[in-house]
Structure formats: C-alpha cells, structure tokens
Coordinates of C-alpha atoms and ligand atoms in Angstrom, one line a residue:
M9 CA -0.2 -21.5 -25.1
Q10 CA 3.1 -19.9 -24.1
N11 CA 5.1 -22.1 -21.9
A12 CA 7.3 -22.3 -19.6
N13 CA 10.8 -23.1 -19.4
Q14 CA 11.7 -26.4 -21.0
N15 CA 14.2 -27.4 -18.4
G16 CA 13.0 -25.8 -15.1
K17 CA 9.8 -24.6 -13.6
T18 CA 8.0 -21.4 -14.3
V19 CA 6.6 -19.0 -11.7
L20 CA 3.9 -16.5 -12.7
V21 CA 4.0 -13.3 -10.7
L22 CA 0.9 -11.2 -11.1
G23 CA 1.7 -7.5 -10.5
G24 CA 4.9 -5.6 -10.7
G25 CA 4.4 -3.4 -7.6
I26 CA 6.2 -3.7 -4.3
G27 CA 5.2 -7.3 -3.5
G28 CA 5.6 -8.6 -7.1
V29 CA 9.0 -7.1 -7.7
R30 CA 10.3 -8.3 -4.3
V31 CA 9.1 -11.9 -4.8
A32 CA 10.5 -12.0 -8.4
R33 CA 13.9 -10.7 -7.3
E34 CA 14.1 -13.1 -4.3
L35 CA 13.0 -16.1 -6.4
N36 CA 15.6 -15.2 -9.0
K37 CA 18.4 -15.1 -6.3
L38 CA 17.3 -18.3 -4.5
I39 CA 16.8 -20.3 -7.8
G40 CA 20.4 -19.3 -8.8
N41 CA 19.5 -17.8 -12.2
E42 CA 22.2 -15.7 -13.7
N43 CA 22.3 -13.6 -16.9
G44 CA 22.4 -16.2 -19.7
I45 CA 21.6 -19.1 -17.3
T46 CA 17.9 -19.5 -16.6
L47 CA 17.3 -22.5 -14.3
S48 CA 13.6 -21.5 -13.7
K49 CA 11.7 -18.7 -15.4
I50 CA 9.9 -16.0 -13.5
L51 CA 7.2 -14.0 -15.5
I52 CA 6.0 -10.7 -14.0
F53 CA 2.6 -9.5 -15.4
E54 CA 2.1 -5.8 -15.2
K55 CA -0.1 -3.3 -16.9
E56 CA 2.1 -0.2 -16.2
K57 CA 5.5 0.5 -17.7
T58 CA 6.8 1.8 -14.4
S59 CA 6.6 0.5 -10.9
L60 CA 5.5 3.0 -8.2
F61 CA 6.9 3.3 -4.7
A62 CA 3.7 4.6 -3.2
P63 CA 5.0 5.4 0.3
S64 CA 6.6 8.5 -1.2
L65 CA 3.3 9.9 -2.5
T66 CA 2.8 11.9 0.7
K67 CA 6.1 13.7 0.0
M68 CA 4.9 14.4 -3.6
M69 CA 1.8 16.1 -2.1
I70 CA 4.0 18.9 -0.7
G71 CA 6.5 19.1 -3.6
K72 CA 9.3 17.1 -2.0
R73 CA 9.2 14.5 -4.7
D74 CA 8.2 14.4 -8.3
A75 CA 6.8 11.4 -10.3
A76 CA 10.2 10.5 -11.8
Q77 CA 11.7 10.2 -8.3
I78 CA 9.2 7.7 -7.0
Q79 CA 8.8 5.3 -9.9
D80 CA 11.2 3.4 -12.2
D81 CA 11.1 1.5 -15.5
L82 CA 9.9 -2.0 -14.7
S83 CA 11.9 -3.5 -17.6
K84 CA 15.0 -2.9 -15.5
V85 CA 13.9 -5.7 -13.2
A86 CA 14.2 -8.3 -16.0
L87 CA 17.5 -9.8 -15.0
G88 CA 18.5 -13.5 -14.9
G89 CA 15.4 -15.6 -15.3
I90 CA 12.9 -12.7 -14.9
E91 CA 10.8 -11.5 -17.8
V92 CA 8.2 -8.8 -17.7
V93 CA 5.0 -9.3 -19.7
F94 CA 3.5 -5.8 -20.1
G95 CA -0.2 -5.6 -20.4
N96 CA -3.4 -6.1 -18.5
V97 CA -4.0 -9.5 -16.8
D98 CA -7.3 -10.3 -18.4
S99 CA -8.1 -13.7 -16.8
V100 CA -6.6 -16.1 -14.3
D101 CA -7.2 -19.8 -13.9
P102 CA -5.8 -20.7 -10.5
E103 CA -6.7 -24.4 -10.8
N104 CA -4.5 -24.8 -13.8
I105 CA -2.1 -22.0 -12.9
T106 CA -2.6 -20.1 -16.1
V107 CA -2.9 -16.4 -16.9
T108 CA -4.2 -14.6 -20.0
S109 CA -2.7 -11.3 -21.1
G110 CA -2.7 -9.6 -24.5
G111 CA -4.5 -12.5 -26.1
Q112 CA -1.8 -15.0 -24.9
T113 CA -2.2 -17.7 -22.3
Y114 CA 0.8 -18.4 -20.0
K115 CA 1.1 -21.6 -18.0
G116 CA 3.1 -21.8 -14.8
D117 CA 4.0 -24.3 -12.1
Y118 CA 3.5 -21.8 -9.3
M119 CA 1.7 -18.5 -9.1
V120 CA 2.1 -15.5 -6.8
V121 CA -0.8 -13.0 -6.9
S122 CA 0.3 -9.5 -6.0
L123 CA -2.1 -7.2 -7.9
G124 CA -2.7 -4.8 -5.0
T125 CA -6.0 -3.0 -4.8
E126 CA -8.4 -1.5 -7.4
Q127 CA -9.2 2.1 -6.6
H128 CA -12.6 3.6 -7.0
D129 CA -13.9 7.1 -6.5
V130 CA -17.0 7.3 -4.3
H131 CA -19.4 10.2 -4.2
N132 CA -17.8 11.8 -7.3
L133 CA -14.9 12.8 -5.0
S134 CA -12.6 13.6 -7.9
K135 CA -14.8 16.6 -8.7
T136 CA -14.1 18.0 -5.2
G137 CA -10.6 17.0 -4.4
H138 CA -7.5 14.9 -5.2
N139 CA -7.0 11.1 -4.8
F140 CA -3.5 11.3 -3.2
Y141 CA -3.2 7.5 -3.6
T142 CA -2.2 8.0 -7.2
S143 CA 0.8 9.8 -8.6
E144 CA -1.5 12.0 -10.7
G145 CA -3.6 12.9 -7.7
A146 CA -0.7 13.7 -5.4
A147 CA 0.8 15.9 -8.1
A148 CA -2.5 17.7 -8.7
F149 CA -2.8 18.3 -5.0
Y150 CA 0.6 20.0 -4.9
E151 CA -0.3 22.1 -7.9
Q152 CA -3.4 23.4 -6.0
L153 CA -1.4 23.8 -2.8
K154 CA 1.1 26.1 -4.5
T155 CA -1.6 28.7 -5.1
F156 CA -3.6 28.0 -1.9
K157 CA -4.3 31.2 0.1
G158 CA -5.6 29.5 3.2
G159 CA -9.0 28.3 4.3
K160 CA -10.4 24.8 5.2
L161 CA -8.3 21.9 4.2
A162 CA -9.6 18.3 4.7
V163 CA -8.0 14.9 4.5
V164 CA -10.7 12.3 4.2
V165 CA -10.6 8.5 4.4
S166 CA -13.6 7.8 2.2
S167 CA -14.0 4.1 3.1
L168 CA -12.5 1.0 4.8
P169 CA -10.3 -0.9 4.4
Y170 CA -7.6 1.3 2.9
K171 CA -3.9 0.7 2.5
S172 CA -1.2 2.3 4.6
P173 CA -3.0 3.2 7.8
V174 CA -0.6 6.1 8.5
A175 CA -0.8 7.8 5.1
P176 CA -3.8 10.1 5.9
Y177 CA -2.2 11.2 9.2
E178 CA 1.2 11.5 7.7
S179 CA -0.1 13.6 4.8
A180 CA -1.9 16.0 7.2
M181 CA 1.3 16.5 9.2
L182 CA 3.4 17.1 6.1
I183 CA 0.8 19.6 4.8
E184 CA 0.8 21.3 8.2
Q185 CA 4.6 21.8 7.9
Y186 CA 4.3 23.1 4.4
L187 CA 1.6 25.7 5.4
R188 CA 3.7 26.8 8.4
E189 CA 6.7 27.3 6.1
H190 CA 4.6 29.3 3.6
K191 CA 3.0 31.5 6.3
L192 CA -0.4 30.1 5.7
R193 CA -0.8 28.1 8.9
D194 CA -2.7 30.8 10.8
K195 CA -5.1 31.1 7.9
T196 CA -5.8 27.4 7.5
E197 CA -7.9 24.8 9.4
I198 CA -6.6 21.2 8.8
S199 CA -9.0 18.3 9.6
V200 CA -8.8 14.6 9.1
Y201 CA -12.1 12.7 8.8
S202 CA -12.1 8.9 9.0
P203 CA -14.7 6.1 9.5
E204 CA -12.2 4.4 11.8
R205 CA -12.7 4.5 15.6
A206 CA -9.1 5.7 16.1
P207 CA -5.9 6.2 14.1
M208 CA -4.0 2.9 13.6
Q209 CA -6.6 1.1 15.7
F210 CA -5.1 -2.3 15.1
A211 CA -2.0 -1.2 17.0
G212 CA -3.8 -0.7 20.3
E213 CA -4.9 2.2 22.4
K214 CA -1.5 3.5 23.5
I215 CA -0.3 3.9 19.9
S216 CA -3.6 5.4 18.8
E217 CA -3.5 7.9 21.6
D218 CA 0.1 8.8 20.7
V219 CA -0.9 9.5 17.1
R220 CA -3.9 11.6 18.3
R221 CA -1.6 13.6 20.6
I222 CA 0.9 14.3 17.9
M223 CA -1.9 15.6 15.6
K224 CA -3.3 17.7 18.4
E225 CA 0.1 19.3 19.0
R226 CA 0.1 20.3 15.3
G227 CA -3.4 21.8 15.7
I228 CA -4.9 19.2 13.3
E229 CA -8.5 18.4 14.1
Y230 CA -9.3 14.7 14.1
K231 CA -12.8 13.4 13.4
P232 CA -13.0 9.6 13.9
L233 CA -16.1 7.6 13.2
H234 CA -17.1 9.9 10.4
Q235 CA -18.4 8.1 7.3
L236 CA -18.5 10.3 4.2
T237 CA -21.9 10.1 2.5
K238 CA -21.8 13.0 0.0
A239 CA -19.4 15.5 -1.6
E240 CA -20.8 18.3 -3.6
N241 CA -19.9 21.9 -4.4
G242 CA -17.2 22.0 -1.8
T243 CA -19.5 20.6 1.0
L244 CA -18.7 17.3 2.6
T245 CA -21.4 15.4 4.3
F246 CA -20.7 12.7 6.9
T247 CA -22.7 10.5 9.3
N248 CA -21.0 10.5 12.7
E249 CA -20.9 7.9 15.5
K250 CA -24.3 9.0 16.9
G251 CA -25.9 8.7 13.5
D252 CA -26.1 12.5 13.1
V253 CA -25.5 14.1 9.7
V254 CA -22.6 16.5 9.8
T255 CA -21.5 18.9 7.1
T256 CA -18.4 20.9 6.5
E257 CA -17.2 23.3 3.8
T258 CA -13.8 22.6 2.2
D259 CA -11.4 24.7 0.1
M260 CA -8.9 21.9 -0.5
L261 CA -9.4 18.2 -0.2
A262 CA -7.1 15.1 -0.3
Y263 CA -8.9 11.8 -0.1
T264 CA -8.3 8.0 -0.1
P265 CA -10.3 6.1 -2.7
E266 CA -12.5 3.1 -2.1
H267 CA -10.3 0.0 -2.3
R268 CA -11.5 -3.2 -3.9
C269 CA -9.9 -6.5 -4.7
P270 CA -9.0 -6.4 -8.5
S271 CA -12.0 -7.7 -10.5
V272 CA -9.9 -10.2 -12.4
I273 CA -9.1 -12.0 -9.1
R274 CA -12.8 -11.8 -7.9
E275 CA -13.9 -13.3 -11.3
A276 CA -11.3 -16.1 -10.9
G277 CA -13.1 -17.2 -7.7
M278 CA -10.1 -16.6 -5.5
T279 CA -11.7 -14.3 -3.0
G280 CA -13.5 -15.3 0.3
E281 CA -16.5 -13.8 2.0
S282 CA -14.6 -10.6 2.7
G283 CA -14.2 -9.9 -1.0
W284 CA -10.4 -10.2 -0.6
V285 CA -8.0 -13.2 -1.0
E286 CA -8.0 -14.9 2.4
A287 CA -4.6 -16.4 2.2
N288 CA -3.2 -18.6 5.0
P289 CA -1.7 -16.1 7.5
Q290 CA 1.5 -18.1 7.9
T291 CA 2.2 -19.4 4.4
L292 CA 0.2 -17.0 2.2
Q293 CA -1.1 -20.1 0.3
T294 CA -4.5 -19.5 -1.3
K295 CA -7.2 -22.2 -1.4
F296 CA -5.5 -23.4 -4.7
D297 CA -2.4 -25.6 -4.7
K298 CA 0.8 -23.8 -5.5
V299 CA -1.0 -20.5 -5.8
Y300 CA 0.0 -17.8 -3.3
A301 CA -1.2 -14.3 -2.6
I302 CA 0.7 -11.5 -1.0
G303 CA 0.4 -7.8 -0.2
D304 CA -2.7 -5.6 -0.4
I305 CA -4.9 -8.1 -2.2
T306 CA -5.0 -10.3 0.9
K307 CA -7.1 -10.1 4.0
I308 CA -5.5 -11.4 7.2
Q309 CA -7.7 -11.2 10.2
L310 CA -6.2 -10.0 13.5
K311 CA -8.2 -9.9 16.8
D312 CA -11.6 -8.2 17.0
D313 CA -12.5 -6.4 13.8
D314 CA -9.0 -5.5 12.9
Q315 CA -7.0 -6.9 10.0
L316 CA -3.3 -6.8 9.2
P317 CA -2.7 -3.4 7.6
K318 CA -2.2 -3.3 3.9
A319 CA 1.4 -2.1 3.9
G320 CA 4.5 -2.4 1.7
V321 CA 6.5 -3.6 4.7
F322 CA 4.3 -6.7 5.0
A323 CA 4.1 -7.3 1.2
Q324 CA 7.9 -7.5 1.2
Y325 CA 8.2 -9.9 4.2
Q326 CA 5.4 -12.1 2.6
A327 CA 7.3 -12.1 -0.6
L328 CA 10.4 -13.4 1.1
T329 CA 8.4 -16.2 2.8
V330 CA 6.7 -17.3 -0.4
A331 CA 9.9 -17.2 -2.5
H332 CA 11.7 -19.3 0.0
N333 CA 8.9 -21.9 0.1
I334 CA 8.4 -22.1 -3.6
V335 CA 12.1 -22.8 -4.1
R336 CA 12.0 -25.5 -1.4
Q337 CA 9.1 -27.1 -3.3
M338 CA 11.0 -26.9 -6.6
H339 CA 13.7 -29.1 -4.9
G340 CA 11.1 -31.6 -3.6
K341 CA 11.3 -30.2 0.0
Q342 CA 8.6 -29.2 2.4
P343 CA 8.0 -25.4 2.8
D344 CA 9.5 -24.4 6.2
K345 CA 9.3 -20.7 6.4
V346 CA 6.4 -18.8 8.0
F347 CA 5.4 -15.2 7.8
T348 CA 5.3 -13.8 11.4
A349 CA 3.9 -10.3 10.7
E350 CA 6.9 -8.6 12.3
G351 CA 7.6 -5.3 10.9
K352 CA 8.2 -1.6 11.4
Y353 CA 6.0 1.1 10.1
I354 CA 7.2 4.7 10.0
M355 CA 5.0 7.8 10.1
D356 CA 6.7 11.0 8.9
Q357 CA 5.6 14.0 11.0
G358 CA 7.3 16.8 9.1
D359 CA 10.2 19.0 10.3
G360 CA 12.6 16.1 9.5
K361 CA 11.1 13.8 12.2
A362 CA 9.2 10.6 12.3
T363 CA 7.7 8.0 14.6
R364 CA 8.2 4.3 14.3
V365 CA 5.6 1.6 15.2
G366 CA 7.0 -1.9 15.3
G367 CA 6.8 -5.3 16.6
N368 CA 4.7 -8.4 16.0
F369 CA 1.3 -7.6 14.5
Y370 CA 0.0 -11.2 15.1
T371 CA 0.7 -11.1 18.8
S372 CA 0.0 -7.4 19.2
S373 CA 3.3 -6.9 20.9
L374 CA 3.9 -3.5 19.3
D375 CA 5.6 -0.4 20.5
I376 CA 6.0 3.1 19.4
K377 CA 9.4 4.8 19.3
E378 CA 10.0 8.3 20.4
T379 CA 9.7 10.8 17.5
S380 CA 13.2 11.2 16.0
A381 CA 15.2 12.4 13.1
I382 CA 16.7 8.9 12.8
S383 CA 13.2 7.4 11.9
H384 CA 12.7 10.0 9.3
W385 CA 16.1 9.1 7.7
V386 CA 15.2 5.4 7.9
K387 CA 12.1 6.1 5.9
I388 CA 14.1 8.0 3.3
L389 CA 16.6 5.1 3.2
Q390 CA 13.7 2.7 2.6
E391 CA 12.8 4.6 -0.6
K392 CA 16.4 4.9 -1.8
S393 CA 17.2 1.2 -1.1
W394 CA 14.0 0.1 -2.8
F395 CA 15.1 1.5 -6.1
A396 CA 18.9 0.8 -5.7
G397 CA 18.2 -2.8 -4.6
H398 CA 15.6 -3.8 -7.1
F399 CA 15.9 -1.7 -10.3
Ligands
FAD11 C1 0.0 7.3 0.0 C2 0.5 5.9 0.4 C3 1.5 5.9 1.4 C4 2.0 4.6 1.8 N1 2.9 4.6 2.8 C5 3.4 3.4 3.2 C6 4.4 3.3 4.2 O1 4.9 4.3 4.7 N2 4.9 2.1 4.6 C7 4.4 0.9 4.0 O2 4.9 -0.2 4.3 N3 3.5 1.0 3.0 C8 3.0 2.1 2.6 N4 2.0 2.2 1.6 C9 1.4 1.0 1.1 C10 2.2 0.2 0.1 O3 2.5 1.1 -1.0 C11 1.4 -1.0 -0.4 O4 1.1 -1.7 0.8 C12 2.3 -1.9 -1.3 O5 2.5 -1.2 -2.5 C13 1.6 -3.2 -1.6 O6 2.2 -3.9 -2.5 P1 1.4 -4.9 -3.6 O7 2.4 -5.5 -4.4 O8 0.4 -5.7 -2.8 O9 0.6 -3.9 -4.5 P2 1.1 -2.7 -5.5 O10 2.4 -2.2 -5.0 O11 0.0 -1.7 -5.5 O12 1.3 -3.4 -6.8 C14 0.2 -4.0 -7.6 C15 0.6 -3.9 -9.0 O13 -0.4 -4.7 -9.8 C16 -0.7 -4.0 -11.0 N5 -2.0 -4.5 -11.5 C17 -3.2 -4.4 -10.9 N6 -4.1 -5.0 -11.6 C18 -3.5 -5.5 -12.7 C19 -4.0 -6.2 -13.9 N7 -5.2 -6.6 -14.1 N8 -3.1 -6.5 -14.9 C20 -1.7 -6.1 -14.7 N9 -1.3 -5.5 -13.7 C21 -2.1 -5.1 -12.7 C22 -0.7 -2.5 -10.6 O14 -0.4 -1.7 -11.7 C23 0.5 -2.5 -9.6 O15 1.7 -2.2 -10.2 C24 1.5 3.4 1.2 C25 0.6 3.5 0.1 C26 0.1 4.8 -0.2 C27 -0.9 4.8 -1.4

C-alpha cells in the first residue's frame, strides 16, 4: 500500500475536474505547502491527461473555441504538495479512506470525491446527433454546422437530472447567432425539447419566464415537458405532458446525455436512494467520517422536486468550504465554514451579451440581471481566470 506522507496527513482527491482541481489548490495553499516543502500531501486521481473547462463547450459548438483552448495539461497542477495519479479510480473504500488505481492502493486521512457524472447515450442518440457535453461531441457538432444548409435543428435534453441547467438554452441561442451571421436563419427552425416543466425551474417562475421570453425573441421554439422516447433515422419521438406521442424530423441534433453517478462510487456504497451522493448541504460531508463529496456527483435537495443545479460555480464554492474545514481538522480544530449555495450563473445569449442569475439558492432569493455585455465578459473572464489561476 502506498502511503501517505510520513510527517503530515494525506488528502485523496478523486477527480481532476473543476471541483477536484479547486479543492487541491485551496488545500495546498491553506496547508502552507511550498515547492520542496510538503507539510501534507494531496493526491489527485484522474483518468484523463487533461482537465476540461466544460462551460466553454457551447462556444466550441459554434467554432469560437477549439479543444486546446478549453482544456489544459493536468500535470501542471502538481505544485507544492499536490501529486497527480493518472489512471482510472478502480475502487474506493470510504470506511478506510483508501483508493485503488492502476493496481496500487493509496491510503489517506481525508478524502474528497469529485468524480462528476458518468455520461450515457440513451436511444442510440449518437447515431442521430452530437453529445455536446463532451469535447468530441461539441467539435463534431461544429463540423456539421459548417456545412449545414438549413432545415430543422433541435437541442434535446434527453433525461433529468443534467448538469448546467442553462447549457441547452445557451447553446440554442449561440447557434441562432451563428445561423444569422451565416445567412441561414430564415432557412432554419430551432427548437429546444426538455422533460423539465420550465427552463431553470429551480430559480422560480420569474426567471423561467425571462429565459422563455429571451428564447421567443430569438425565434427559438421551446417544448417543455417533452420526454424523448426514441431517436431513429432523423425522427425524434417524445411523450408530452398530456401523455401524447409527438414526433418531429431533425436535420441537426445536439443533445445532453443521461447523467449517472460514477459506478465506482455507487459500488462503494456511497450513494443514497437518489442514486447520487447525498452529502450534507452545509458541510458536504458524506455518511463516512472525513469523507466529503463536492460538485456534480452530489444531490442536494431544494424545495419541492428541485435540486441544487450541478454547476461549476457550486463545485468551486463547495471546494473552498471543504478545504477550509479539512485544514481546521488537521490542526485539531472544529470545522467552522458552511456552504451557503450563493453563486452567480451566467447564460450567454450570443451577440456579445449575457444574462446573470444570482443569489442564494438555498433561500431562493435569486434575481436575474438585465442582459448585458458586462455579463458576457464576466463569463469569458471566468474561463481565462480558471486556467490562469489553477494551471
Ligand atoms: C456544456 C456545459 C456547459 C456548462 N456551463 C456551465 C456554466 O456556464 N457555469 C457553471 O457553473 N457550470 C457549467 N457547467 C457545469 C460544470 O462544468 C460542472 O458542474 C463542473 O465541471 C463540475 O465539477 P466536478 O468536479 O463535479 O466534475 P468534473 O469537472 O466533471 O470533473 C470530474 C472528473 O473526474 C474524472 N473521473 C470520473 N470518473 C473517474 C474515474 N473512475 N477515475 C478517474 N477519474 C475519473 C473525470 O475525467 C473528470 O475530469 C457546464 C457543463 C457543460 C457540460
């Protein structure tokens, strides 16, 4: 068994995406590690060589980004006490805080699980369209868009829950701008189909209405409460809110995949009835001592049927809470920081403008800012500062 740091503690961070990188870098800073001086070790386990900034995938769909611009070499994160263990996490034992990867078992004193979601294609969707939740899918969508001559274009949310509740709407609006600029708008019908009752339903009626209005202004047809049941030979079949079967032809399709909690975490017995890790909403502690879960892998219930959106902004705030509390415990102190679910979520609308929804998602005190160029630039800045600040 590989251990641990002889002098200090070891933190196992599962996943080198947005939550994992953020928690590792914050831990490293708070612990006081420096290059050559490791007070406590932080091991990141990641199967990919690069770490993806997924919020920029919608820009990739219209050729405003390429793969190299939205991911970076994860080994660059290995500063101070951070080491990256490349390879699949094959098993996790949360009772004993151990992880097996590449035939080796690693023991830690604390564990932070940030493995995101596992993506699955339902109804053979990959034969009909592009999963824009991957870098390959977003790139392939753009390749087809470049030669598109007009017709019916659909953005489909294939199942719930899915991460980034604005991504389907944002992608439709960016595509709309692209088609206008390429003189194809008059020749193209754009529709968004989703099983949700409204866009961003967790944010309340006013915000949902605003998003609907913005789409309507762009001539984008919105079909809520439409559950996809089949996709074959360019025909999409849905069941609508009345239980009726509805079909539509499509010439181009972008879709969100089915999201599941990664199997390695399900097999480790870390999930609740929902099939996700039901971490404490304030501390992100799991049912296992000194084991935390952050980001998309968690399920945090809000009022009614709604849950805290799976979003990078929350993965990052959760990372800061967990890092702070782990370091307190390393010093024999009580954890004292809580995650309050305050954050801002930006939806690009094309034409250099964006809308910002922000506030406290636990108390539902949210508001939507006027569409502005500033919000668009803030979103670009988020991408730039992610890479500049962490890699
Ligand atoms: C199209 C799109 C647009 C988005 N837009 C926004 C936005 O505007 N704002 C926003 O806040 N959020 C947005 N998001 C959501 C945001 O990207 C996620 O919420 C965020 O990445 C979650 O971080 P995470 O660490 O939980 O998971 P991820 O960032 O997905 O990281 C999980 C990591 O775990 C690794 N992994 C998984 N299983 C294993 C295993 N068995 N072994 C080893 N490694 C493994 C994966 O390779 C991955 O690197 C968007 C997402 C998409 C897809």
